[in-house]
PDB file of C-alpha atoms and ligand atoms in Angstrom:
ATOM      1  CA  MET A  12     115.228 108.603 137.618  1.00  0.00           C
ATOM      2  CA  VAL A  13     114.126 107.668 134.066  1.00  0.00           C
ATOM      3  CA  SER A  14     111.191 105.226 134.138  1.00  0.00           C
ATOM      4  CA  SER A  15     111.400 102.085 132.005  1.00  0.00           C
ATOM      5  CA  THR A  16     108.676 101.274 129.454  1.00  0.00           C
ATOM      6  CA  LEU A  17     107.441  98.591 131.850  1.00  0.00           C
ATOM      7  CA  ASP A  18     107.108 101.092 134.713  1.00  0.00           C
ATOM      8  CA  ILE A  19     105.327 103.541 132.429  1.00  0.00           C
ATOM      9  CA  ALA A  20     102.931 100.820 131.261  1.00  0.00           C
ATOM     10  CA  GLU A  21     102.111 100.086 134.928  1.00  0.00           C
ATOM     11  CA  GLU A  22     101.567 103.784 135.624  1.00  0.00           C
ATOM     12  CA  ILE A  23      99.276 104.065 132.601  1.00  0.00           C
ATOM     13  CA  LEU A  24      97.210 101.044 133.636  1.00  0.00           C
ATOM     14  CA  GLU A  25      96.884 102.441 137.163  1.00  0.00           C
ATOM     15  CA  LEU A  26      95.901 105.929 135.936  1.00  0.00           C
ATOM     16  CA  LYS A  27      93.340 104.386 133.590  1.00  0.00           C
ATOM     17  CA  ARG A  28      91.686 102.617 136.520  1.00  0.00           C
ATOM     18  CA  ALA A  29      91.863 105.583 138.882  1.00  0.00           C
ATOM     19  CA  LYS A  30      90.499 108.129 136.395  1.00  0.00           C
ATOM     20  CA  LYS A  31      87.902 105.900 134.681  1.00  0.00           C
ATOM     21  CA  VAL A  32      89.570 106.148 131.278  1.00  0.00           C
ATOM     22  CA  ILE A  33      88.857 104.182 128.126  1.00  0.00           C
ATOM     23  CA  LEU A  34      92.005 104.064 126.038  1.00  0.00           C
ATOM     24  CA  LEU A  35      91.345 103.842 122.310  1.00  0.00           C
ATOM     25  CA  ALA A  36      94.339 103.181 120.045  1.00  0.00           C
ATOM     26  CA  HIS A  37      94.616 103.281 116.285  1.00  0.00           C
ATOM     27  CA  HIS A  38      96.552 100.487 114.558  1.00  0.00           C
ATOM     28  CA  TYR A  39      99.303 102.977 113.625  1.00  0.00           C
ATOM     29  CA  GLN A  40     100.364 103.584 117.222  1.00  0.00           C
ATOM     30  CA  GLU A  41     103.610 102.127 118.506  1.00  0.00           C
ATOM     31  CA  ALA A  42     103.245  98.559 119.849  1.00  0.00           C
ATOM     32  CA  GLU A  43     103.693  99.598 123.510  1.00  0.00           C
ATOM     33  CA  ILE A  44     100.686 101.924 123.280  1.00  0.00           C
ATOM     34  CA  GLN A  45      98.542  99.272 121.573  1.00  0.00           C
ATOM     35  CA  ALA A  46      99.502  96.866 124.390  1.00  0.00           C
ATOM     36  CA  VAL A  47      97.920  99.098 127.082  1.00  0.00           C
ATOM     37  CA  ALA A  48      94.811 100.007 125.034  1.00  0.00           C
ATOM     38  CA  ASP A  49      91.262  98.859 125.801  1.00  0.00           C
ATOM     39  CA  VAL A  50      90.358  98.921 122.128  1.00  0.00           C
ATOM     40  CA  ILE A  51      92.544  98.867 119.014  1.00  0.00           C
ATOM     41  CA  GLY A  52      90.820  99.735 115.772  1.00  0.00           C
ATOM     42  CA  ASP A  53      90.564 101.569 112.491  1.00  0.00           C
ATOM     43  CA  SER A  54      89.001 105.008 112.364  1.00  0.00           C
ATOM     44  CA  LEU A  55      85.441 103.667 111.993  1.00  0.00           C
ATOM     45  CA  GLU A  56      85.762 101.259 114.920  1.00  0.00           C
ATOM     46  CA  LEU A  57      87.303 103.953 117.114  1.00  0.00           C
ATOM     47  CA  ALA A  58      84.441 106.344 116.296  1.00  0.00           C
ATOM     48  CA  ARG A  59      81.861 103.686 117.181  1.00  0.00           C
ATOM     49  CA  LYS A  60      83.636 102.831 120.448  1.00  0.00           C
ATOM     50  CA  ALA A  61      83.980 106.507 121.349  1.00  0.00           C
ATOM     51  CA  ARG A  62      80.244 107.017 120.872  1.00  0.00           C
ATOM     52  CA  GLU A  63      79.371 104.247 123.331  1.00  0.00           C
ATOM     53  CA  ALA A  64      82.223 104.905 125.801  1.00  0.00           C
ATOM     54  CA  GLU A  65      81.296 105.081 129.464  1.00  0.00           C
ATOM     55  CA  GLY A  66      83.560 106.332 132.267  1.00  0.00           C
ATOM     56  CA  ASP A  67      84.865 109.883 132.500  1.00  0.00           C
ATOM     57  CA  VAL A  68      87.696 110.127 129.995  1.00  0.00           C
ATOM     58  CA  ILE A  69      88.455 108.960 126.463  1.00  0.00           C
ATOM     59  CA  ALA A  70      92.205 108.833 125.780  1.00  0.00           C
ATOM     60  CA  MET A  71      92.507 108.821 122.004  1.00  0.00           C
ATOM     61  CA  CYS A  72      95.841 107.396 120.948  1.00  0.00           C
ATOM     62  CA  GLY A  73      95.576 108.374 117.354  1.00  0.00           C
ATOM     63  CA  VAL A  74      95.530 111.706 115.583  1.00  0.00           C
ATOM     64  CA  TRP A  75      93.650 114.874 116.454  1.00  0.00           C
ATOM     65  CA  PHE A  76      90.737 114.443 114.024  1.00  0.00           C
ATOM     66  CA  MET A  77      89.997 111.072 115.669  1.00  0.00           C
ATOM     67  CA  ALA A  78      89.849 112.772 119.061  1.00  0.00           C
ATOM     68  CA  GLU A  79      87.625 115.549 117.686  1.00  0.00           C
ATOM     69  CA  THR A  80      85.289 112.901 116.273  1.00  0.00           C
ATOM     70  CA  ALA A  81      85.201 111.174 119.680  1.00  0.00           C
ATOM     71  CA  LYS A  82      84.348 114.475 121.398  1.00  0.00           C
ATOM     72  CA  ILE A  83      81.599 115.255 118.871  1.00  0.00           C
ATOM     73  CA  LEU A  84      80.080 111.794 119.345  1.00  0.00           C
ATOM     74  CA  ASN A  85      80.372 111.783 123.144  1.00  0.00           C
ATOM     75  CA  PRO A  86      80.567 115.456 124.236  1.00  0.00           C
ATOM     76  CA  THR A  87      80.157 114.933 127.979  1.00  0.00           C
ATOM     77  CA  ARG A  88      83.396 112.935 128.200  1.00  0.00           C
ATOM     78  CA  THR A  89      86.816 114.522 128.601  1.00  0.00           C
ATOM     79  CA  VAL A  90      88.784 113.602 125.459  1.00  0.00           C
ATOM     80  CA  ILE A  91      92.567 113.731 125.589  1.00  0.00           C
ATOM     81  CA  VAL A  92      95.356 113.028 123.069  1.00  0.00           C
ATOM     82  CA  PRO A  93      98.999 112.418 124.111  1.00  0.00           C
ATOM     83  CA  ASP A  94     100.353 114.977 121.614  1.00  0.00           C
ATOM     84  CA  ALA A  95      98.237 117.930 120.450  1.00  0.00           C
ATOM     85  CA  GLY A  96     100.424 118.229 117.344  1.00  0.00           C
ATOM     86  CA  ALA A  97      99.256 114.850 116.006  1.00  0.00           C
ATOM     87  CA  SER A  98      97.607 116.164 112.853  1.00  0.00           C
ATOM     88  CA  CYS A  99      97.325 114.502 109.429  1.00  0.00           C
ATOM     89  CA  SER A 100      98.431 115.652 105.980  1.00  0.00           C
ATOM     90  CA  LEU A 101      94.842 115.241 104.742  1.00  0.00           C
ATOM     91  CA  VAL A 102      93.524 117.614 107.427  1.00  0.00           C
ATOM     92  CA  GLU A 103      96.350 120.081 106.743  1.00  0.00           C
ATOM     93  CA  GLY A 104      95.621 120.007 102.995  1.00  0.00           C
ATOM     94  CA  CYS A 105      91.916 120.742 103.348  1.00  0.00           C
ATOM     95  CA  PRO A 106      91.201 124.009 105.185  1.00  0.00           C
ATOM     96  CA  PRO A 107      87.532 124.892 105.792  1.00  0.00           C
ATOM     97  CA  GLU A 108      87.327 128.170 103.847  1.00  0.00           C
ATOM     98  CA  PRO A 109      87.651 126.741 100.283  1.00  0.00           C
ATOM     99  CA  ILE A 110      85.114 124.075 101.234  1.00  0.00           C
ATOM    100  CA  ARG A 111      82.651 126.761 102.423  1.00  0.00           C
ATOM    101  CA  GLU A 112      83.284 128.627  99.171  1.00  0.00           C
ATOM    102  CA  PHE A 113      82.615 125.451  97.135  1.00  0.00           C
ATOM    103  CA  ARG A 114      79.323 124.978  99.058  1.00  0.00           C
ATOM    104  CA  ARG A 115      78.268 128.565  98.369  1.00  0.00           C
ATOM    105  CA  ARG A 116      78.974 128.220  94.645  1.00  0.00           C
ATOM    106  CA  ASN A 117      77.645 124.661  94.245  1.00  0.00           C
ATOM    107  CA  PRO A 118      74.588 124.249  96.478  1.00  0.00           C
ATOM    108  CA  ASP A 119      73.421 121.193  94.503  1.00  0.00           C
ATOM    109  CA  TYR A 120      76.532 119.134  95.372  1.00  0.00           C
ATOM    110  CA  VAL A 121      76.587 116.458  98.096  1.00  0.00           C
ATOM    111  CA  LEU A 122      79.796 116.836 100.126  1.00  0.00           C
ATOM    112  CA  VAL A 123      81.238 113.500 101.194  1.00  0.00           C
ATOM    113  CA  SER A 124      84.063 114.028 103.683  1.00  0.00           C
ATOM    114  CA  TYR A 125      86.585 111.426 104.659  1.00  0.00           C
ATOM    115  CA  ILE A 126      86.793 111.214 108.449  1.00  0.00           C
ATOM    116  CA  ASN A 127      90.389 112.534 108.072  1.00  0.00           C
ATOM    117  CA  THR A 128      89.125 116.142 108.133  1.00  0.00           C
ATOM    118  CA  SER A 129      88.806 118.860 110.774  1.00  0.00           C
ATOM    119  CA  ALA A 130      85.565 119.396 112.724  1.00  0.00           C
ATOM    120  CA  GLU A 131      85.090 122.635 110.719  1.00  0.00           C
ATOM    121  CA  VAL A 132      85.185 120.748 107.412  1.00  0.00           C
ATOM    122  CA  LYS A 133      82.851 118.045 108.742  1.00  0.00           C
ATOM    123  CA  ALA A 134      80.438 120.802 109.759  1.00  0.00           C
ATOM    124  CA  GLU A 135      80.244 121.878 106.080  1.00  0.00           C
ATOM    125  CA  SER A 136      79.669 118.303 104.887  1.00  0.00           C
ATOM    126  CA  ASP A 137      76.582 116.229 104.165  1.00  0.00           C
ATOM    127  CA  ILE A 138      78.006 112.879 105.140  1.00  0.00           C
ATOM    128  CA  VAL A 139      81.276 111.522 106.496  1.00  0.00           C
ATOM    129  CA  CYS A 140      82.956 108.269 105.445  1.00  0.00           C
ATOM    130  CA  THR A 141      86.007 106.213 106.366  1.00  0.00           C
ATOM    131  CA  SER A 142      88.154 104.007 104.166  1.00  0.00           C
ATOM    132  CA  ARG A 143      86.066 101.074 105.391  1.00  0.00           C
ATOM    133  CA  ASN A 144      82.645 102.316 104.291  1.00  0.00           C
ATOM    134  CA  ALA A 145      83.395 104.946 101.597  1.00  0.00           C
ATOM    135  CA  VAL A 146      82.026 102.809  98.739  1.00  0.00           C
ATOM    136  CA  ASN A 147      78.770 102.089 100.644  1.00  0.00           C
ATOM    137  CA  ILE A 148      78.405 105.734 101.631  1.00  0.00           C
ATOM    138  CA  VAL A 149      78.745 106.945  98.032  1.00  0.00           C
ATOM    139  CA  ASN A 150      76.351 104.202  96.861  1.00  0.00           C
ATOM    140  CA  SER A 151      73.815 105.453  99.421  1.00  0.00           C
ATOM    141  CA  ILE A 152      73.611 108.831  97.641  1.00  0.00           C
ATOM    142  CA  PRO A 153      71.004 109.093  94.834  1.00  0.00           C
ATOM    143  CA  ALA A 154      72.709 108.539  91.454  1.00  0.00           C
ATOM    144  CA  GLU A 155      71.589 111.865  89.965  1.00  0.00           C
ATOM    145  CA  LYS A 156      73.246 113.934  92.739  1.00  0.00           C
ATOM    146  CA  PRO A 157      76.669 115.424  91.947  1.00  0.00           C
ATOM    147  CA  ILE A 158      79.273 114.697  94.636  1.00  0.00           C
ATOM    148  CA  LEU A 159      82.371 116.423  95.940  1.00  0.00           C
ATOM    149  CA  PHE A 160      84.540 113.792  97.642  1.00  0.00           C
ATOM    150  CA  LEU A 161      87.225 115.164  99.922  1.00  0.00           C
ATOM    151  CA  PRO A 162      90.061 115.356 100.701  1.00  0.00           C
ATOM    152  CA  ASP A 163      91.958 112.161  99.669  1.00  0.00           C
ATOM    153  CA  LYS A 164      92.459 111.918  95.896  1.00  0.00           C
ATOM    154  CA  ASN A 165      93.494 108.250  95.932  1.00  0.00           C
ATOM    155  CA  LEU A 166      90.575 107.075  98.050  1.00  0.00           C
ATOM    156  CA  GLY A 167      88.322 109.291  95.917  1.00  0.00           C
ATOM    157  CA  ASN A 168      89.574 107.738  92.664  1.00  0.00           C
ATOM    158  CA  TYR A 169      89.216 104.248  94.131  1.00  0.00           C
ATOM    159  CA  VAL A 170      85.626 104.945  95.250  1.00  0.00           C
ATOM    160  CA  LYS A 171      84.784 106.485  91.881  1.00  0.00           C
ATOM    161  CA  GLN A 172      86.080 103.405  90.119  1.00  0.00           C
ATOM    162  CA  GLN A 173      84.270 100.996  92.487  1.00  0.00           C
ATOM    163  CA  THR A 174      80.933 102.816  92.297  1.00  0.00           C
ATOM    164  CA  GLY A 175      81.117 103.805  88.608  1.00  0.00           C
ATOM    165  CA  ARG A 176      80.034 107.292  89.714  1.00  0.00           C
ATOM    166  CA  GLU A 177      80.554 109.779  86.843  1.00  0.00           C
ATOM    167  CA  ASN A 178      79.415 113.002  88.505  1.00  0.00           C
ATOM    168  CA  MET A 179      81.986 113.015  91.290  1.00  0.00           C
ATOM    169  CA  LYS A 180      84.618 115.723  91.789  1.00  0.00           C
ATOM    170  CA  ILE A 181      87.610 114.812  93.952  1.00  0.00           C
ATOM    171  CA  TRP A 182      89.646 117.101  96.200  1.00  0.00           C
ATOM    172  CA  GLN A 183      93.375 116.676  95.535  1.00  0.00           C
ATOM    173  CA  GLY A 184      94.668 115.964  99.059  1.00  0.00           C
ATOM    174  CA  SER A 185      96.893 113.023  99.912  1.00  0.00           C
ATOM    175  CA  CYS A 186      98.441 111.079 102.755  1.00  0.00           C
ATOM    176  CA  VAL A 187     102.179 111.627 103.294  1.00  0.00           C
ATOM    177  CA  VAL A 188     102.616 107.939 104.049  1.00  0.00           C
ATOM    178  CA  HIS A 189     100.477 106.067 101.512  1.00  0.00           C
ATOM    179  CA  ASN A 190     100.709 108.473  98.581  1.00  0.00           C
ATOM    180  CA  THR A 191     104.493 108.174  98.510  1.00  0.00           C
ATOM    181  CA  PHE A 192     104.730 104.379  98.298  1.00  0.00           C
ATOM    182  CA  PRO A 193     106.423 103.968  94.911  1.00  0.00           C
ATOM    183  CA  ALA A 194     104.979 101.255  92.629  1.00  0.00           C
ATOM    184  CA  ARG A 195     108.512 100.304  91.576  1.00  0.00           C
ATOM    185  CA  ARG A 196     109.436  99.391  95.179  1.00  0.00           C
ATOM    186  CA  LEU A 197     106.294  97.254  95.386  1.00  0.00           C
ATOM    187  CA  LEU A 198     107.311  95.505  92.153  1.00  0.00           C
ATOM    188  CA  ASP A 199     110.781  94.881  93.621  1.00  0.00           C
ATOM    189  CA  ALA A 200     109.157  93.367  96.733  1.00  0.00           C
ATOM    190  CA  LYS A 201     106.902  91.180  94.580  1.00  0.00           C
ATOM    191  CA  ALA A 202     109.961  89.932  92.711  1.00  0.00           C
ATOM    192  CA  ALA A 203     111.756  89.219  96.011  1.00  0.00           C
ATOM    193  CA  TYR A 204     108.712  87.454  97.561  1.00  0.00           C
ATOM    194  CA  PRO A 205     106.857  85.921  94.612  1.00  0.00           C
ATOM    195  CA  GLU A 206     104.467  83.921  96.839  1.00  0.00           C
ATOM    196  CA  ALA A 207     103.370  86.951  98.836  1.00  0.00           C
ATOM    197  CA  ILE A 208      99.833  88.351  98.751  1.00  0.00           C
ATOM    198  CA  VAL A 209      99.699  92.157  98.380  1.00  0.00           C
ATOM    199  CA  VAL A 210      97.349  93.993 100.735  1.00  0.00           C
ATOM    200  CA  ALA A 211      96.923  97.768 100.413  1.00  0.00           C
ATOM    201  CA  HIS A 212      95.131 100.715 101.980  1.00  0.00           C
ATOM    202  CA  PRO A 213      93.019 102.704  99.472  1.00  0.00           C
ATOM    203  CA  GLU A 214      95.008 105.880 100.267  1.00  0.00           C
ATOM    204  CA  CYS A 215      97.785 104.365  98.080  1.00  0.00           C
ATOM    205  CA  PRO A 216      98.050 105.654  94.505  1.00  0.00           C
ATOM    206  CA  GLU A 217      96.369 103.741  91.668  1.00  0.00           C
ATOM    207  CA  ALA A 218      99.799 102.602  90.375  1.00  0.00           C
ATOM    208  CA  VAL A 219     100.150 100.663  93.669  1.00  0.00           C
ATOM    209  CA  LEU A 220      96.500  99.594  94.063  1.00  0.00           C
ATOM    210  CA  ARG A 221      96.490  97.943  90.643  1.00  0.00           C
ATOM    211  CA  HIS A 222      98.982  95.354  91.977  1.00  0.00           C
ATOM    212  CA  ALA A 223      97.020  94.648  95.185  1.00  0.00           C
ATOM    213  CA  ASP A 224      95.222  91.359  95.832  1.00  0.00           C
ATOM    214  CA  PHE A 225      93.176  92.998  98.576  1.00  0.00           C
ATOM    215  CA  ILE A 226      92.323  96.661  99.230  1.00  0.00           C
ATOM    216  CA  GLY A 227      90.790  97.773 102.529  1.00  0.00           C
ATOM    217  CA  SER A 228      90.959  99.829 105.710  1.00  0.00           C
ATOM    218  CA  THR A 229      93.533  98.921 108.346  1.00  0.00           C
ATOM    219  CA  SER A 230      91.144  96.627 110.228  1.00  0.00           C
ATOM    220  CA  ALA A 231      89.872  95.116 106.962  1.00  0.00           C
ATOM    221  CA  ILE A 232      93.496  94.306 106.014  1.00  0.00           C
ATOM    222  CA  ILE A 233      94.063  92.670 109.418  1.00  0.00           C
ATOM    223  CA  GLU A 234      90.847  90.621 109.129  1.00  0.00           C
ATOM    224  CA  TYR A 235      91.772  89.538 105.598  1.00  0.00           C
ATOM    225  CA  CYS A 236      95.281  88.421 106.613  1.00  0.00           C
ATOM    226  CA  GLY A 237      93.824  86.609 109.638  1.00  0.00           C
ATOM    227  CA  LYS A 238      91.470  84.558 107.485  1.00  0.00           C
ATOM    228  CA  SER A 239      93.884  83.974 104.606  1.00  0.00           C
ATOM    229  CA  PRO A 240      95.682  80.617 104.334  1.00  0.00           C
ATOM    230  CA  ALA A 241      98.686  82.506 102.850  1.00  0.00           C
ATOM    231  CA  ARG A 242     101.919  82.638 104.828  1.00  0.00           C
ATOM    232  CA  GLU A 243     103.520  85.696 103.219  1.00  0.00           C
ATOM    233  CA  PHE A 244     102.180  89.205 102.648  1.00  0.00           C
ATOM    234  CA  ILE A 245     103.428  92.522 101.324  1.00  0.00           C
ATOM    235  CA  VAL A 246     101.687  95.193 103.376  1.00  0.00           C
ATOM    236  CA  MET A 247     101.123  98.587 101.732  1.00  0.00           C
ATOM    237  CA  THR A 248     100.150 100.580 104.778  1.00  0.00           C
ATOM    238  CA  GLU A 249     101.585 101.930 108.033  1.00  0.00           C
ATOM    239  CA  SER A 250     103.755  99.333 109.750  1.00  0.00           C
ATOM    240  CA  GLY A 251     101.976  99.754 113.119  1.00  0.00           C
ATOM    241  CA  VAL A 252      99.510  97.130 111.823  1.00  0.00           C
ATOM    242  CA  GLN A 253     102.236  94.550 112.520  1.00  0.00           C
ATOM    243  CA  TYR A 254     101.071  94.440 116.166  1.00  0.00           C
ATOM    244  CA  SER A 255      97.702  92.940 115.202  1.00  0.00           C
ATOM    245  CA  LEU A 256      98.883  91.106 112.083  1.00  0.00           C
ATOM    246  CA  GLU A 257     101.269  88.915 114.027  1.00  0.00           C
ATOM    247  CA  ARG A 258      98.451  88.026 116.418  1.00  0.00           C
ATOM    248  CA  VAL A 259      95.888  87.107 113.758  1.00  0.00           C
ATOM    249  CA  ASN A 260      98.324  85.112 111.610  1.00  0.00           C
ATOM    250  CA  PRO A 261     101.370  84.190 113.771  1.00  0.00           C
ATOM    251  CA  ALA A 262     102.825  81.794 111.212  1.00  0.00           C
ATOM    252  CA  ALA A 263     102.960  84.411 108.446  1.00  0.00           C
ATOM    253  CA  LYS A 264     105.721  86.797 107.345  1.00  0.00           C
ATOM    254  CA  PHE A 265     104.808  90.407 106.650  1.00  0.00           C
ATOM    255  CA  HIS A 266     106.955  92.618 104.446  1.00  0.00           C
ATOM    256  CA  TYR A 267     106.691  96.418 104.376  1.00  0.00           C
ATOM    257  CA  VAL A 268     107.669  98.756 101.535  1.00  0.00           C
ATOM    258  CA  ALA A 269     109.382 102.034 102.443  1.00  0.00           C
ATOM    259  CA  ASN A 270     107.848 105.187 101.025  1.00  0.00           C
ATOM    260  CA  GLU A 271     109.715 108.075  99.415  1.00  0.00           C
ATOM    261  CA  ASN A 272     108.821 110.569 102.099  1.00  0.00           C
ATOM    262  CA  CYS A 273     110.575 109.182 105.191  1.00  0.00           C
ATOM    263  CA  ASN A 274     112.030 106.035 103.578  1.00  0.00           C
ATOM    264  CA  CYS A 275     109.927 104.174 106.132  1.00  0.00           C
ATOM    265  CA  SER A 276     106.273 103.250 106.477  1.00  0.00           C
ATOM    266  CA  GLU A 277     105.441 105.141 109.670  1.00  0.00           C
ATOM    267  CA  CYS A 278     103.063 108.084 109.969  1.00  0.00           C
ATOM    268  CA  PRO A 279     104.997 111.036 111.409  1.00  0.00           C
ATOM    269  CA  TRP A 280     101.830 112.434 113.010  1.00  0.00           C
ATOM    270  CA  MET A 281     100.664 109.198 114.629  1.00  0.00           C
ATOM    271  CA  ARG A 282     104.142 108.514 115.962  1.00  0.00           C
ATOM    272  CA  LEU A 283     104.216 111.806 117.879  1.00  0.00           C
ATOM    273  CA  ASN A 284     102.287 109.941 120.574  1.00  0.00           C
ATOM    274  CA  THR A 285     104.596 108.119 122.967  1.00  0.00           C
ATOM    275  CA  MET A 286     104.160 106.183 126.197  1.00  0.00           C
ATOM    276  CA  GLU A 287     105.659 109.070 128.199  1.00  0.00           C
ATOM    277  CA  LYS A 288     103.283 111.615 126.643  1.00  0.00           C
ATOM    278  CA  LEU A 289     100.356 109.254 127.209  1.00  0.00           C
ATOM    279  CA  ARG A 290     101.269 108.851 130.884  1.00  0.00           C
ATOM    280  CA  ASP A 291     101.586 112.647 131.268  1.00  0.00           C
ATOM    281  CA  ALA A 292      98.263 113.228 129.484  1.00  0.00           C
ATOM    282  CA  LEU A 293      96.557 110.817 131.871  1.00  0.00           C
ATOM    283  CA  LEU A 294      98.085 112.646 134.839  1.00  0.00           C
ATOM    284  CA  THR A 295      97.049 116.144 133.738  1.00  0.00           C
ATOM    285  CA  LEU A 296      94.083 115.313 131.457  1.00  0.00           C
ATOM    286  CA  GLU A 297      95.746 117.554 128.856  1.00  0.00           C
ATOM    287  CA  PRO A 298      95.999 118.090 125.879  1.00  0.00           C
ATOM    288  CA  ARG A 299      92.218 118.046 125.791  1.00  0.00           C
ATOM    289  CA  VAL A 300      89.816 118.535 122.870  1.00  0.00           C
ATOM    290  CA  GLU A 301      87.549 121.561 123.358  1.00  0.00           C
ATOM    291  CA  LEU A 302      85.079 122.465 120.613  1.00  0.00           C
ATOM    292  CA  GLU A 303      82.287 125.053 120.428  1.00  0.00           C
ATOM    293  CA  PRO A 304      78.879 123.394 121.039  1.00  0.00           C
ATOM    294  CA  ALA A 305      77.443 124.912 117.829  1.00  0.00           C
ATOM    295  CA  LEU A 306      80.325 123.495 115.792  1.00  0.00           C
ATOM    296  CA  MET A 307      79.909 120.066 117.406  1.00  0.00           C
ATOM    297  CA  GLU A 308      76.205 120.090 116.617  1.00  0.00           C
ATOM    298  CA  ARG A 309      76.849 120.816 112.928  1.00  0.00           C
ATOM    299  CA  ALA A 310      79.677 118.297 112.661  1.00  0.00           C
ATOM    300  CA  LEU A 311      77.645 115.591 114.402  1.00  0.00           C
ATOM    301  CA  ARG A 312      74.950 115.368 111.703  1.00  0.00           C
ATOM    302  CA  PRO A 313      77.195 114.076 108.873  1.00  0.00           C
ATOM    303  CA  ILE A 314      78.951 111.671 111.257  1.00  0.00           C
ATOM    304  CA  GLU A 315      75.622 110.272 112.495  1.00  0.00           C
ATOM    305  CA  ARG A 316      74.465 109.926 108.870  1.00  0.00           C
ATOM    306  CA  MET A 317      77.556 107.821 108.189  1.00  0.00           C
ATOM    307  CA  LEU A 318      76.972 105.634 111.252  1.00  0.00           C
ATOM    308  CA  ALA A 319      73.375 105.028 110.122  1.00  0.00           C
ATOM    309  CA  VAL A 320      74.522 103.587 106.744  1.00  0.00           C
ATOM    310  CA  LYS A 321      75.009  99.808 106.950  1.00  0.00           C
TER     311      LYS A 321
HETATM  312  P1  13P D  10      91.673 103.684 108.678  1.00  0.00           P
HETATM  313  O1  13P D  10      90.288 104.175 108.418  1.00  0.00           O
HETATM  314  O2  13P D  10      92.003 102.489 107.886  1.00  0.00           O
HETATM  315  O3  13P D  10      91.898 103.551 110.128  1.00  0.00           O
HETATM  316  O4  13P D  10      92.674 104.779 108.143  1.00  0.00           O
HETATM  317  C1  13P D  10      92.923 105.958 108.813  1.00  0.00           C
HETATM  318  C2  13P D  10      94.130 106.578 108.328  1.00  0.00           C
HETATM  319  O5  13P D  10      94.533 107.609 108.783  1.00  0.00           O
HETATM  320  C3  13P D  10      94.833 105.898 107.252  1.00  0.00           C
HETATM  321  O6  13P D  10      96.001 106.518 106.971  1.00  0.00           O
HETATM  322 FE1  SF4 D  11      96.896 111.074 107.976  1.00  0.00          FE
HETATM  323 FE2  SF4 D  11      98.298 109.478 106.406  1.00  0.00          FE
HETATM  324 FE3  SF4 D  11      98.924 109.668 108.952  1.00  0.00          FE
HETATM  325 FE4  SF4 D  11      96.680 108.417 108.215  1.00  0.00          FE
HETATM  326  S1  SF4 D  11      98.785 107.779 107.775  1.00  0.00           S
HETATM  327  S2  SF4 D  11      96.886 109.900 109.883  1.00  0.00           S
HETATM  328  S3  SF4 D  11      96.071 109.667 106.443  1.00  0.00           S
HETATM  329  S4  SF4 D  11      99.053 111.319 107.423  1.00  0.00           S
END
């Protein structure tokens, strides 16, 4: 018999209790997954929660690098992900070997890695950042130090512009979702909804960001819309944020702009996770993140440095 979503939700809640699981969900997960989560957050909040998680198991409903980060921060817990294929175009576009080569050739550079990187790349880095704290992280580095910011070119350009940092090289990676939002579709949406406030994730290209009234991480966008008196928004990020947006500002309308990649605004990697796969992962405690202790030790330092920056 095929179980209904309601039955699966019950099974998940029961398995969570029985196996002492904390279920962490990113805002880009489907609404049903967010509804059974203990914590919903952006990548910085999920990392913080993972570090302090008690119980036996962390179920990371997000993408693989988020689960790796959870494992590195809390190595004695079992960390599972519903779909082991849930990667990220930024991770895929930034293999560790060229980063090691850059380090060898440029020992004076400070490597600032977006959290959307593999454990191997984090291990080569000096400090990690997320979209929420990237400006603060770069500002925390002495002005005379040259920086390599990786791997997101749009976030890198945004941070460079916000910090006025001249000596900053930027890796040319991009997000398949945000980088393909066309500015012309945003302008069409602005014409259709002239009262709407535009909120955007900094992974969007500059041609989009220049039309934004607010730029921030997923949770920062949700907080901003929750506090805003506005009743109409154009949201330039993954449409999974709708789950929290409609809770923080129930009277508002939220419009999404389709990108040129999938003609939607959903992350193909995040959406590999489903309720069925989550239930199965809780049953078998697989797929599970396993990392070499030496690698975890090296990757932990730049993550801890990030968490120490206010
Ligand atoms: P946040 O840091 O806003 O959660 O972003 C993560 C991400 O993958 C954005 O595409
Ligand atoms: Fe990676 Fe983009 Fe998906 Fe975020 S939305 S996980 S940056 S591919």
